[in-house]
Each structure stands twice: as C-alpha cells, then as structure tokens.
C-alpha atoms as a printed R data frame, in Angstrom:
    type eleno elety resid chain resno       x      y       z
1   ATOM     1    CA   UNK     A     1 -17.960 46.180 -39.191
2   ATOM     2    CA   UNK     A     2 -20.652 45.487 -36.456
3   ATOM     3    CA   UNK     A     3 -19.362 41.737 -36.063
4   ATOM     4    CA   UNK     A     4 -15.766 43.371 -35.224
5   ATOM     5    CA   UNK     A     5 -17.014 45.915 -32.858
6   ATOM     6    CA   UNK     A     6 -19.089 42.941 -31.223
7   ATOM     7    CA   UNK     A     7 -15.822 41.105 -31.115
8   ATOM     8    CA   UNK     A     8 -13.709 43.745 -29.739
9   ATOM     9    CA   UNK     A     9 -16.471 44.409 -26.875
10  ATOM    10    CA   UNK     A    10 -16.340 40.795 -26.240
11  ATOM    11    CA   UNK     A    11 -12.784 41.091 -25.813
12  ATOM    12    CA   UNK     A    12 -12.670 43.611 -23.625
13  ATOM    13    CA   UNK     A    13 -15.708 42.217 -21.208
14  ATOM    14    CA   UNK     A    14 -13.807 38.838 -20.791
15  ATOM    15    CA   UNK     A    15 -10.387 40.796 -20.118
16  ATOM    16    CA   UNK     A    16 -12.247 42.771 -17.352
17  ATOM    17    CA   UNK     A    17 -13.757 40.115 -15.825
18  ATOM    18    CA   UNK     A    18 -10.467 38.155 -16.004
19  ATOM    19    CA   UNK     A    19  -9.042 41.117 -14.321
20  ATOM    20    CA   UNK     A    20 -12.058 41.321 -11.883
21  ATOM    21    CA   UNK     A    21 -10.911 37.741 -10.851
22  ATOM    22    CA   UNK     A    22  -7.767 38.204 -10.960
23  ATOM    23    CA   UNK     A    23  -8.093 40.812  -8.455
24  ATOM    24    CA   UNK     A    24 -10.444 39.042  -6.485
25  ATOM    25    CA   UNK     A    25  -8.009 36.372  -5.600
26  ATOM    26    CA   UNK     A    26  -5.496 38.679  -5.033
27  ATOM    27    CA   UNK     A    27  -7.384 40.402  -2.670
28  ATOM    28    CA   UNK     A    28  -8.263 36.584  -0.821
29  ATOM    29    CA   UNK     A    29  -4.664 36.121  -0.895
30  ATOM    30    CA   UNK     A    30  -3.832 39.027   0.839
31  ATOM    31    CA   UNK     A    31  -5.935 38.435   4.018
32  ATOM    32    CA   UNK     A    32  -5.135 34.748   4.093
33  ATOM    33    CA   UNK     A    33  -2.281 33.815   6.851
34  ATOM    34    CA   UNK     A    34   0.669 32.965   5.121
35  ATOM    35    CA   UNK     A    35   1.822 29.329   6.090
36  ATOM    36    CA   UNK     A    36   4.625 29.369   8.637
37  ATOM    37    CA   UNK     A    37   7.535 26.335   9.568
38  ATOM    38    CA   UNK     A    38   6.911 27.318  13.293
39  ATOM    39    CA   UNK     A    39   4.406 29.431  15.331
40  ATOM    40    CA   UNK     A    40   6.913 32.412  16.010
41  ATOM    41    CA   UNK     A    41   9.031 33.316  13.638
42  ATOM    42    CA   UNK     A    42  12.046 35.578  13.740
43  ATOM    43    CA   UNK     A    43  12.273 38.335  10.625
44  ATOM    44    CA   UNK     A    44  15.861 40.654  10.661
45  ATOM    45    CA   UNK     A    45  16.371 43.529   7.803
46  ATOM    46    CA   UNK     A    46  19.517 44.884   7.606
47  ATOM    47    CA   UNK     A    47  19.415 48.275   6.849
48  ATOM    48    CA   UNK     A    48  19.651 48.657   2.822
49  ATOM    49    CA   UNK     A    49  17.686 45.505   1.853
50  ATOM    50    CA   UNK     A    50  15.965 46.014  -1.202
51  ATOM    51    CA   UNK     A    51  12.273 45.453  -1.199
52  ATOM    52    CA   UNK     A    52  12.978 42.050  -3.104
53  ATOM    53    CA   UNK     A    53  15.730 40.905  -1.059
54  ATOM    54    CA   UNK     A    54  12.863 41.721   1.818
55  ATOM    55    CA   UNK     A    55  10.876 39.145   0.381
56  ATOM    56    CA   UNK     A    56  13.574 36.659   0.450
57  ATOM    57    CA   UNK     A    57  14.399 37.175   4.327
58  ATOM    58    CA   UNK     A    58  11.045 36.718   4.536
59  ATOM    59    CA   UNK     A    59  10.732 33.472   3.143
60  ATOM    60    CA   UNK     A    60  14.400 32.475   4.724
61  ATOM    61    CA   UNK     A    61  12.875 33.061   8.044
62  ATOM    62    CA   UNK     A    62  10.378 30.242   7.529
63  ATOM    63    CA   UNK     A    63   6.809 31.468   5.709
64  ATOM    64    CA   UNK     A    64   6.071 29.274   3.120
65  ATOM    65    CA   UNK     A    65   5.096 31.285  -0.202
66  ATOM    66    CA   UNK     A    66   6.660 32.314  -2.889
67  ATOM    67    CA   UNK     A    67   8.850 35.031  -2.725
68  ATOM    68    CA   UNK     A    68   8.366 36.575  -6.130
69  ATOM    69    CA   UNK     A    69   4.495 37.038  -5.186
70  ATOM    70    CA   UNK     A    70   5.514 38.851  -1.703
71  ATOM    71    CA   UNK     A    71   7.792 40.842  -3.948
72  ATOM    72    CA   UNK     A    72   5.700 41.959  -6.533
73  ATOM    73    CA   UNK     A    73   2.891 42.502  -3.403
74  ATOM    74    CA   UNK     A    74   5.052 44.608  -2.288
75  ATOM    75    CA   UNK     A    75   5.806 46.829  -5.220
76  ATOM    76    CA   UNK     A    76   1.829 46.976  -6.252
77  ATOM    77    CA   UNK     A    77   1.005 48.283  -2.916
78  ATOM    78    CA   UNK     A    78   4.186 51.495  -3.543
79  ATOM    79    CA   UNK     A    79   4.656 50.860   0.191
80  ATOM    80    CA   UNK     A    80   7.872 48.748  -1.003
81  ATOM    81    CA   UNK     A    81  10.463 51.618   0.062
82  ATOM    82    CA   UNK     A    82   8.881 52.392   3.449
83  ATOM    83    CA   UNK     A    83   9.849 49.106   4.392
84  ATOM    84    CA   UNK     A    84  11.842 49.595   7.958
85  ATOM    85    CA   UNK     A    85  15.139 47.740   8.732
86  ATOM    86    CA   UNK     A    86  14.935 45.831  12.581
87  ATOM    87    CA   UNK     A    87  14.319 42.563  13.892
88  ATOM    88    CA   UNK     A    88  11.007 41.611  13.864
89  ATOM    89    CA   UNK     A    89   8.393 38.790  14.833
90  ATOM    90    CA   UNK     A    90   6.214 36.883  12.920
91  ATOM    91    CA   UNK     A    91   3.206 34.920  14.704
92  ATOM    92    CA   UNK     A    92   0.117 32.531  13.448
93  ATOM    93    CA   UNK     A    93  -1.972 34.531  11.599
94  ATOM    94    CA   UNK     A    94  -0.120 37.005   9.818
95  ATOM    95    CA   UNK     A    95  -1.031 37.862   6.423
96  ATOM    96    CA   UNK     A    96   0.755 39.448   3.452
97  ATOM    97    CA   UNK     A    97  -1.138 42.523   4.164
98  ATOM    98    CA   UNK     A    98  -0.557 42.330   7.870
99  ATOM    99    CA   UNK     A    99   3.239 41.809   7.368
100 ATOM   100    CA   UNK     A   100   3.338 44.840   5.096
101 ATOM   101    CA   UNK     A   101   1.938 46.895   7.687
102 ATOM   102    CA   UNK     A   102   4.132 45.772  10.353
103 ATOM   103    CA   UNK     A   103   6.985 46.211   8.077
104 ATOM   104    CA   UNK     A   104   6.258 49.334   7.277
105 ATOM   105    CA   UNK     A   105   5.110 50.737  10.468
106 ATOM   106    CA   UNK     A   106   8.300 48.866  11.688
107 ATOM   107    CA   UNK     A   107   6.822 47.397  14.599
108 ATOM   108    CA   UNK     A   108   9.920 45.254  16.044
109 ATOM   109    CA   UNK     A   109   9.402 42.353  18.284
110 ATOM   110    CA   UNK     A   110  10.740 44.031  21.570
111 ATOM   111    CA   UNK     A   111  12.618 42.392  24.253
112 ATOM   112    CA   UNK     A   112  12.498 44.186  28.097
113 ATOM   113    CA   UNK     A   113  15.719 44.152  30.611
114 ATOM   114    CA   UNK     A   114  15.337 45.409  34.340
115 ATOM   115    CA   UNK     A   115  17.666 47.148  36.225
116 ATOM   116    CA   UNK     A   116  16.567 46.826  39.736
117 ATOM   117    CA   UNK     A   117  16.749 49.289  42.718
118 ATOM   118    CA   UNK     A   118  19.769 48.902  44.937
119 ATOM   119    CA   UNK     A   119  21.871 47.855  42.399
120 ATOM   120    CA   UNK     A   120  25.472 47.865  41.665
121 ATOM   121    CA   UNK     A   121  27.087 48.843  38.291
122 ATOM   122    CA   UNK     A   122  28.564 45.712  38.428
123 ATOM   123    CA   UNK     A   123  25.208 43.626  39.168
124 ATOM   124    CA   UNK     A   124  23.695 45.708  35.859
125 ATOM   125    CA   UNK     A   125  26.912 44.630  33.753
126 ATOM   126    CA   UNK     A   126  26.902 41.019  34.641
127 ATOM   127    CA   UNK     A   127  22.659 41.035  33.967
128 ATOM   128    CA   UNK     A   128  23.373 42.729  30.289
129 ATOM   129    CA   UNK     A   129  26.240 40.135  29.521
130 ATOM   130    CA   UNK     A   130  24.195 37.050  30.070
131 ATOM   131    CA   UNK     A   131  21.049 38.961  27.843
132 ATOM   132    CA   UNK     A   132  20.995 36.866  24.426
133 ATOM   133    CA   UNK     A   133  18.883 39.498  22.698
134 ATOM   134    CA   UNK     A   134  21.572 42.412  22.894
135 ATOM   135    CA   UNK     A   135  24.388 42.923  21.249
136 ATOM   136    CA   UNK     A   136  27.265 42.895  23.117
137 ATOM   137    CA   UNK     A   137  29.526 45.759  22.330
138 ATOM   138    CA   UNK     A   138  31.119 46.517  26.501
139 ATOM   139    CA   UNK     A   139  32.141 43.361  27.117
140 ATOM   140    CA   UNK     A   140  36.096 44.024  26.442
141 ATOM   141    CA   UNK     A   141  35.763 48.092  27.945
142 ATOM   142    CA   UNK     A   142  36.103 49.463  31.579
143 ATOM   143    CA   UNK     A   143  34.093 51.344  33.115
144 ATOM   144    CA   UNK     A   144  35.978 54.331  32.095
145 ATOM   145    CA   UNK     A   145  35.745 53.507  28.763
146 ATOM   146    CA   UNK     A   146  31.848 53.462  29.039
147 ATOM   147    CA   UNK     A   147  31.399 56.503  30.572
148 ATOM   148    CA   UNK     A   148  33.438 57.905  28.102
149 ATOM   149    CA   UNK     A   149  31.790 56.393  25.315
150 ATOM   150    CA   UNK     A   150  27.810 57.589  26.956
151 ATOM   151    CA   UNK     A   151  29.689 61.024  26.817
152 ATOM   152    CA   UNK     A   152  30.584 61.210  30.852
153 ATOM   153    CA   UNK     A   153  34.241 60.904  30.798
154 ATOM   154    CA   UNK     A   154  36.000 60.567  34.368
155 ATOM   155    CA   UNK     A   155  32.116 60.044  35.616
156 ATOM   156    CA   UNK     A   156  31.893 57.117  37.904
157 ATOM   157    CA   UNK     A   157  29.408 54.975  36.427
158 ATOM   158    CA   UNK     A   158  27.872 53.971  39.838
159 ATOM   159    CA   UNK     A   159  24.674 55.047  40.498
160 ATOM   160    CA   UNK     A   160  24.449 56.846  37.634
161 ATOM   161    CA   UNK     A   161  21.442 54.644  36.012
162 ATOM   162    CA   UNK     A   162  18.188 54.854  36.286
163 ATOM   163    CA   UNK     A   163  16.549 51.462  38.080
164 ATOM   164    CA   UNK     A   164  13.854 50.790  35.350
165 ATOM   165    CA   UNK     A   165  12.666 48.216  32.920
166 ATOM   166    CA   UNK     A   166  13.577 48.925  29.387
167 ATOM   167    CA   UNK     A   167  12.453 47.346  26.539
168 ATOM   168    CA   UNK     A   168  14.417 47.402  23.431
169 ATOM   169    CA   UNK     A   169  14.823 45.710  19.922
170 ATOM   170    CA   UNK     A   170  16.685 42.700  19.442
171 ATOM   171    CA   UNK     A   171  20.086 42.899  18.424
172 ATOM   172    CA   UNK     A   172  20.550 46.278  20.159
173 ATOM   173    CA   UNK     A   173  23.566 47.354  21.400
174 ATOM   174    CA   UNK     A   174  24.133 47.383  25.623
175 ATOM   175    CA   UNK     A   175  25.461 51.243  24.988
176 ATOM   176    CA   UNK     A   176  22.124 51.581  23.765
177 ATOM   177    CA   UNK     A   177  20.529 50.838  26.673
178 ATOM   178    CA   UNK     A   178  22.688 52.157  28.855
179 ATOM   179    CA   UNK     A   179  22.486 55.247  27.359
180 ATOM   180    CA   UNK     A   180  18.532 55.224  27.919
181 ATOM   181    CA   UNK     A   181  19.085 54.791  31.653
182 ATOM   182    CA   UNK     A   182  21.548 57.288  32.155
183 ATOM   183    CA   UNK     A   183  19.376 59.911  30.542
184 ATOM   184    CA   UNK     A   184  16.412 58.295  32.575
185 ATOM   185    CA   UNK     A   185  19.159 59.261  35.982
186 ATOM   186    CA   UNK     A   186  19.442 62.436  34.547
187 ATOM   187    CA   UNK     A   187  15.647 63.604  34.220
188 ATOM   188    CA   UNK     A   188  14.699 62.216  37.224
189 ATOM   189    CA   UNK     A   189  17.948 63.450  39.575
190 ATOM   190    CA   UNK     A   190  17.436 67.138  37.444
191 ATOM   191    CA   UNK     A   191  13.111 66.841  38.890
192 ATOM   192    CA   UNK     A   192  14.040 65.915  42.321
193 ATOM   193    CA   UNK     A   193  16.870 68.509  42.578
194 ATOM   194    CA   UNK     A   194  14.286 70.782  41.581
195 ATOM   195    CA   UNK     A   195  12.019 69.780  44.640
196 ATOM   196    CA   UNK     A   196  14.621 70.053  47.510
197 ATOM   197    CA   UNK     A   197  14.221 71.371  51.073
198 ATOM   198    CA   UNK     A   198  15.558 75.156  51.345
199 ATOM   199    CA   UNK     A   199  17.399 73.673  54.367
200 ATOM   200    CA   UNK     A   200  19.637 71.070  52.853
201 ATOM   201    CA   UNK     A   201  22.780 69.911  53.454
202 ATOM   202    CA   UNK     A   202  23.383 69.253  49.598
203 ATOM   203    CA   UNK     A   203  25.146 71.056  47.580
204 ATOM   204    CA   UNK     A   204  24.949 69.698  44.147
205 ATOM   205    CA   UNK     A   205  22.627 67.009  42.739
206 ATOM   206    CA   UNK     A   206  25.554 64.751  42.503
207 ATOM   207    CA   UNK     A   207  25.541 64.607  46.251
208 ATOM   208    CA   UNK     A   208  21.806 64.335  46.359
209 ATOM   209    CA   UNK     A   209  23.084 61.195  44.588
210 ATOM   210    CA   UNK     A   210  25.005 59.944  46.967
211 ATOM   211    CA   UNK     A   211  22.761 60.291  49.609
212 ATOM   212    CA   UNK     A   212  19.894 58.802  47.932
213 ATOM   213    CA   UNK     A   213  22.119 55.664  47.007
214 ATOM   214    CA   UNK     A   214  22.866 55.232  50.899
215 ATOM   215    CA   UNK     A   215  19.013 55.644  52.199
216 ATOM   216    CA   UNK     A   216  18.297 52.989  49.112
217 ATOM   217    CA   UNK     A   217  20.588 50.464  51.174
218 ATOM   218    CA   UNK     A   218  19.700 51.532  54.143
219 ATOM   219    CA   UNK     A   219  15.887 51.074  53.571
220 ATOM   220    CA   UNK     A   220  14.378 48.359  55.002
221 ATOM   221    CA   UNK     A   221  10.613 49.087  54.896
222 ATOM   222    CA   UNK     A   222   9.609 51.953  52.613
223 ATOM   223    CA   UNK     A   223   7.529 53.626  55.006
224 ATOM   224    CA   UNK     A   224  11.099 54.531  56.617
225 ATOM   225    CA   UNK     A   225  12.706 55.904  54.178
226 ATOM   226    CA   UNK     A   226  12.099 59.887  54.935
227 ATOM   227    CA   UNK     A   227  13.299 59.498  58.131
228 ATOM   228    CA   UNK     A   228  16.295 57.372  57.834
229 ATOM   229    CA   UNK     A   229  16.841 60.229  55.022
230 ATOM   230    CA   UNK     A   230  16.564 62.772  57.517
231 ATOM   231    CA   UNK     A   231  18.756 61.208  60.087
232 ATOM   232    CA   UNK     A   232  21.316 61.407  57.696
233 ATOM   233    CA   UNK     A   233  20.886 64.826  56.734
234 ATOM   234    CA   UNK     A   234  20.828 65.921  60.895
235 ATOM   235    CA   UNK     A   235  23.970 64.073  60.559
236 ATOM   236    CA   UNK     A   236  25.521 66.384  58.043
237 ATOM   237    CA   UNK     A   237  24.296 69.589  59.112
238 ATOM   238    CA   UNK     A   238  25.878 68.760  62.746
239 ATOM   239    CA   UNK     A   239  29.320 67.850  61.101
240 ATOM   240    CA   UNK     A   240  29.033 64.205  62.554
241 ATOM   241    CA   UNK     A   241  29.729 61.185  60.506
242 ATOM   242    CA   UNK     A   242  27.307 59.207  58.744
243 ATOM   243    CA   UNK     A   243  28.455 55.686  60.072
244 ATOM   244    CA   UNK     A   244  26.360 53.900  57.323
245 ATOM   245    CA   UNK     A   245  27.651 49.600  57.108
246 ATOM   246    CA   UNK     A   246  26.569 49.793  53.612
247 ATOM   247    CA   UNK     A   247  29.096 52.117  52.119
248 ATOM   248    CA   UNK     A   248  31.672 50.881  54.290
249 ATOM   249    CA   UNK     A   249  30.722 47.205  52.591
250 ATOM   250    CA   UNK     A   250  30.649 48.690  48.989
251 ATOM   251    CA   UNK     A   251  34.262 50.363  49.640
252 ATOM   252    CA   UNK     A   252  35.924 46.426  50.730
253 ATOM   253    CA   UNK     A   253  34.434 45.480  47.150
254 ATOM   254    CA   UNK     A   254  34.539 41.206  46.510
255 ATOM   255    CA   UNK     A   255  36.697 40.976  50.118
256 ATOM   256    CA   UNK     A   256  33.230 41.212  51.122
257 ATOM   257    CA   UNK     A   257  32.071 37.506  52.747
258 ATOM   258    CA   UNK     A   258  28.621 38.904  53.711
259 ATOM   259    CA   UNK     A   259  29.911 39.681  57.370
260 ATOM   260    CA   UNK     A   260  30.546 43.208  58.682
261 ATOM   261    CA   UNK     A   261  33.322 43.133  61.442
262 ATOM   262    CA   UNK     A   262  34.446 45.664  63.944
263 ATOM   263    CA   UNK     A   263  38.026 45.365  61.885
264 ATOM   264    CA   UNK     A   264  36.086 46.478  58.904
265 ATOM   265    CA   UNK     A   265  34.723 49.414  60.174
266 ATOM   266    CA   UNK     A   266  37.905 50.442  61.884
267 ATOM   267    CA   UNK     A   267  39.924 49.760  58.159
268 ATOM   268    CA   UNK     A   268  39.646 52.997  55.977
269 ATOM   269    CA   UNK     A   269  38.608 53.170  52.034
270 ATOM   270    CA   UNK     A   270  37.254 56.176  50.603
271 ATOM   271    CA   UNK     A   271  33.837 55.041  50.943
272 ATOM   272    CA   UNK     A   272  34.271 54.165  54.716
273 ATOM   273    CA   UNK     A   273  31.823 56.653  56.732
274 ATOM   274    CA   UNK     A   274  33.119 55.409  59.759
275 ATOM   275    CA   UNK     A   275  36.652 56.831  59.382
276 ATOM   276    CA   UNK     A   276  35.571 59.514  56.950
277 ATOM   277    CA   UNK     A   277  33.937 62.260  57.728
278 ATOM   278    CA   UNK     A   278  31.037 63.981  54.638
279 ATOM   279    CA   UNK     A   279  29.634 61.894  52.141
280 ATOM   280    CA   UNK     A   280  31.614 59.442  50.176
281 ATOM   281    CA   UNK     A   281  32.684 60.446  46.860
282 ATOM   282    CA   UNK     A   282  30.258 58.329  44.966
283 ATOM   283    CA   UNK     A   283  27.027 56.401  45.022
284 ATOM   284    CA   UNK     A   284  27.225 52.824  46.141
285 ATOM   285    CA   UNK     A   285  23.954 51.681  44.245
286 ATOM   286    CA   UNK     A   286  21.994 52.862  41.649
287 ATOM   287    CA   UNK     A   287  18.724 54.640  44.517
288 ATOM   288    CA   UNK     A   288  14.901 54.657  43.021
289 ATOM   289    CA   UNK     A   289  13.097 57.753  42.353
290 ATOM   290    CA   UNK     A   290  11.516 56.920  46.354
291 ATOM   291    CA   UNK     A   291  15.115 57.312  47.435
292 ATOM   292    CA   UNK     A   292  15.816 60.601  45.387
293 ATOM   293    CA   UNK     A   293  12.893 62.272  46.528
294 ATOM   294    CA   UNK     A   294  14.014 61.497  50.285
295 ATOM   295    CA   UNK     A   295  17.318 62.592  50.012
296 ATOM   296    CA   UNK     A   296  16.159 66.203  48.847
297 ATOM   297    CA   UNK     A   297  13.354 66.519  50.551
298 ATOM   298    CA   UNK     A   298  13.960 64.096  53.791
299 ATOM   299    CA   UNK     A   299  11.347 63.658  56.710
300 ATOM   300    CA   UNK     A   300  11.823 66.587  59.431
301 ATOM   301    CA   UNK     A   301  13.232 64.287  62.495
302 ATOM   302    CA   UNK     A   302  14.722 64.440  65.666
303 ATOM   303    CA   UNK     A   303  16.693 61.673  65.588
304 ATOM   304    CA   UNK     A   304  20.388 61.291  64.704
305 ATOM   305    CA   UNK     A   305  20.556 57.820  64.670
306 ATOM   306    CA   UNK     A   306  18.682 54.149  63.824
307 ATOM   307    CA   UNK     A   307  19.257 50.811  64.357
308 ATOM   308    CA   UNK     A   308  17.353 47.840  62.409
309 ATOM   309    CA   UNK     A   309  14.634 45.913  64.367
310 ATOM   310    CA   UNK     A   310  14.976 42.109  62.484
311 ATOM   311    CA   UNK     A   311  11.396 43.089  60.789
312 ATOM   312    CA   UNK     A   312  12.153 45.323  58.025
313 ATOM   313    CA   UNK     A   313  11.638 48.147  60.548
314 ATOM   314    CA   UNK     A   314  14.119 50.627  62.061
315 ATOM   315    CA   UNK     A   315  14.489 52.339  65.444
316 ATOM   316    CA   UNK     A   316  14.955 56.067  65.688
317 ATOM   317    CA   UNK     A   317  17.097 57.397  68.753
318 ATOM   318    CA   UNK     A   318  17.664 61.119  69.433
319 ATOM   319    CA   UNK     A   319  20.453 60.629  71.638
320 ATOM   320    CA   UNK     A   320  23.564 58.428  71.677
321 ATOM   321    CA   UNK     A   321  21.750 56.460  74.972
322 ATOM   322    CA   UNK     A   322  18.155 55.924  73.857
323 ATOM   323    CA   UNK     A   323  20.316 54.478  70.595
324 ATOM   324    CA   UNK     A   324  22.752 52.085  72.982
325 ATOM   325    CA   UNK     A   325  19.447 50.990  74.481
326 ATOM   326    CA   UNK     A   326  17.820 50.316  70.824
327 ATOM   327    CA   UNK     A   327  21.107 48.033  69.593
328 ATOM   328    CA   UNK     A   328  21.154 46.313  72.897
329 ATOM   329    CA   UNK     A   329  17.557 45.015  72.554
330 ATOM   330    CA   UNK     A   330  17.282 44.551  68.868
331 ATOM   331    CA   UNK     A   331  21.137 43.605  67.626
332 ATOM   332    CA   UNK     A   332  22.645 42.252  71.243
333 ATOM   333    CA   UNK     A   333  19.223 40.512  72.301
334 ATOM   334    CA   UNK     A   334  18.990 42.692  75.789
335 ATOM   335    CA   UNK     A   335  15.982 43.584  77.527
C-alpha cells in the first residue's frame, strides 16, 4: 500500500513540475516578439470576429505563429471577448501579450488630416478625396446632401468647419470627420459668441461667422487682425459697405484667374460687397478661432478703411483722403 501511495506522489510531483514547465514556457512565449513578414504591419477586425477568427487575421496580416496557439492564448487569458473591432498596427516588438492588450484596449493605429485656416469647403473636399486612409462615402453627394446628412439641412456648408487637425482611424468614413469639425465650429463659434462686445454690429453668431471668415482673408499679419476686424465693424454700424476683394473673388467662383479687375468689382453676385450693401449671406472660408474672437470682440479703431502695404502689413485710414493717399503709395507706387 505504501509502494502505491509512493507511486501516486511520484505521479503527481512529475505532473506538477511538467505543468510548472509547461507554464514556464508559456509565460517566455508570451513576452517574446512574435516574428513579423515586415516591420509594420496592418491588423483590421471587422466588427463580429470571433476571438479565433481574430487569431487568423492576425496571422493573415503577416506574424508568423501559429494561429491555434494565439487562439487558445487568447481564451486562457478570458480577455478573448473584449477583443475591439478597428484597424490596427502592428510594429517590431510586439508580443502575444502586448497584442492582447492593444486589442483589447483597442488602441487603433490613427491617421491625422488638417483642415487649414482660410479654407474653402471645396479645398477641404478635394484634401479628403485624395486621403487613402478614409473611407470615401461623399464622393457622389452635394453639398446639400452633406449638410443634410451632418443634420444641417439647407445649411451652407462653407465655413461651417472647424480649421483643425484631426486624427482618426483608418477606414473611417469622411462624414465622420466632418462631423467632428462641424461640432468643433459649433463649440468654438457658441464660446466666442459668448465673449462679444456689448456694442456689436452682429446679430446672430451666424453673422459673427461671416465676419470672421472675411477678417481670415483679409489678414495679412496676425498682429492686424483686431483692427482690420474693427474697421469692418465701423463699417457696419455707419451703414457703409464693406468693399472686401475677397468675398467679391469667392462670389465669381473658378471664373476666378487670380486677377481682381475693376469689371469684377462693378459685376454683382450675392457675395459682392462692393454692390451689396450688409454682410454677405455666407462665409467665404472656414476663419480660425484668432478670427472668431476678432469678429466679436474687434479692436476699438478709428479707422474705416485699410489698404495692404506689400509686407504682410496693412494701412489704417480714418478718412476717405488719408486712405487715397495710402493706395497711391503702397498699390499705385506714388510718393
């Protein structure tokens, strides 16, 4: 009876220490990188991948280890259904138990786009149509049809997007994205609105907007900015019109050669402030939060006009003769 209890001990003292080993070289393979075809490797989960078919993308996507081991990894560590669906990226280095993690956390590789200041809607579209990361799902709708679909019917989509860098995951959709920036618009046109002058011509934040689109353009050097701001808003107050080039250039569209002629200026459009009197009755760029904050709370100023130096800079008149003076010095080349 004591030689079969010896036996039995035996037994079980082997089988532990074959365990022991066992886990021990489970627990090496699980900090060891995992052996990759390339140095960066691209990883996408569709939503409702089972933790097995998980493993398989995994090895699809170019790490070279068995799949069924990755699997059962998986299942031992019962992290198997946290596992997040996305595109993600795998480098040099990554081990089973890092790639868990990541998967789990669901750490995407992200991708960034910038929208920058002064831009048209149409210089965003054409930047998110030649991204390869995002998914293209505006490429056959108007600009109506946007809007609509962000949840801004009859909304111009000028100017309504925030100039920003945002980073998303690949494979997202542009709607995505634009949706971000219009909400990113929103916040920051609702804060600045928030912050304006008691004395301002505004009457909406829509036509804080507007404004803040124009002194965008019309900013040259930022230290200007206020001031041109306020020249327009003298402008307003005093019923005169705003006589900006650049919204008379953004209302003749592509029949613009990058000239500005006196028959242009004479030739009304809805956005010419030349002809028209008031603000124009949308944006013409998409204005930075420096911009917004000028157009609501512009510089106090004299001046009810400005003409552009050739440096960056602008000249401020008060009076229609100090500004004849200005444009025949710094646009004319008088003394």
């Amino acid at each position: 009876m004591q030689k079969v209890v010896r036996r039995f001990l035996m037994v079980l003292l082997f089988l532990a220490a074959l365990a022991a080993l066992a886990g021990g070289v489970a627990a090496w393979w699980l900090g060891q990188p995992l052996r990759m075809s390339a140095q960066t490797l691209e990883l996408e989960i569709e939503p409702g991948t089972s933790p097995r078919g998980v493993a398989q993308a995994v090895v699809q996507a170019g790490v070279q280890t068995d799949a069924r081991l990755l699997y059962y990894w998986f299942r031992l560590s019962q992290q198997d259904r946290q596992i997040r669906a996305g595109n993600y990226e795998l480098t040099a280095g990554t081990t089973p138990r890092s790639l868990l993690q990541k998967l789990v956390r669901g750490e995407e590789s992200l991708r960034a786009i910038t929208f920058v200041e002064g831009w048209t809607f149409r210089q965003m579209r054409a930047l998110i149509a030649k991204d390869e990361f995002l998914k293209h799902d505006t490429v056959a709708m108007s600009e109506g049809d946007i809007m609509a679909a962000l949840g801004k019917p009859g909304v111009a989509a000028e100017g309504m997007f925030f100039p920003d860098t945002y980073t998303y995951a690949k494979g997202s959709s542009e709607l995505a994205v634009l949706r971000r920036a219009l909400h990113a618009m929103e916040r920051r046109l609702d804060e600045m609105w928030e912050q304006r002058s008691a004395d301002t011509p505004l009457k909406s934040p829509y036509e804080a907007l507007i404004l803040a689109s124009i002194v965008e353009k019309e900013t040259g050097r930022a230290s200007d900015r206020g001031q041109i701001a306020g020249v327009f808003a003298n402008r307003l107050r005093a019923g005169m019109r705003l006589q900006t080039d650049p919204s008379v250039i953004y209302g003749m569209g592509e029949a613009f050669d990058g000239n500005i002629r006196r028959k242009d200026l004479q030739t009304d459009t809805p956005w010419n402030t030349y002809t028209r009197a008031g603000l124009p009755p949308t944006p013409i760029a998409m204005p930075g939060k420096a911009s917004l904050l000028a157009a609501v709370r512009p510089e106090p100023t004299k001046a009810y006009y400005f003409v552009a130096r050739g440096d960056g800079s602008s000249h401020f008149s008060p009076n229609l003769d100090e500004h004849n003076r200005a444009v025949n010095r710094y646009i004319r080349g008088g003394n």
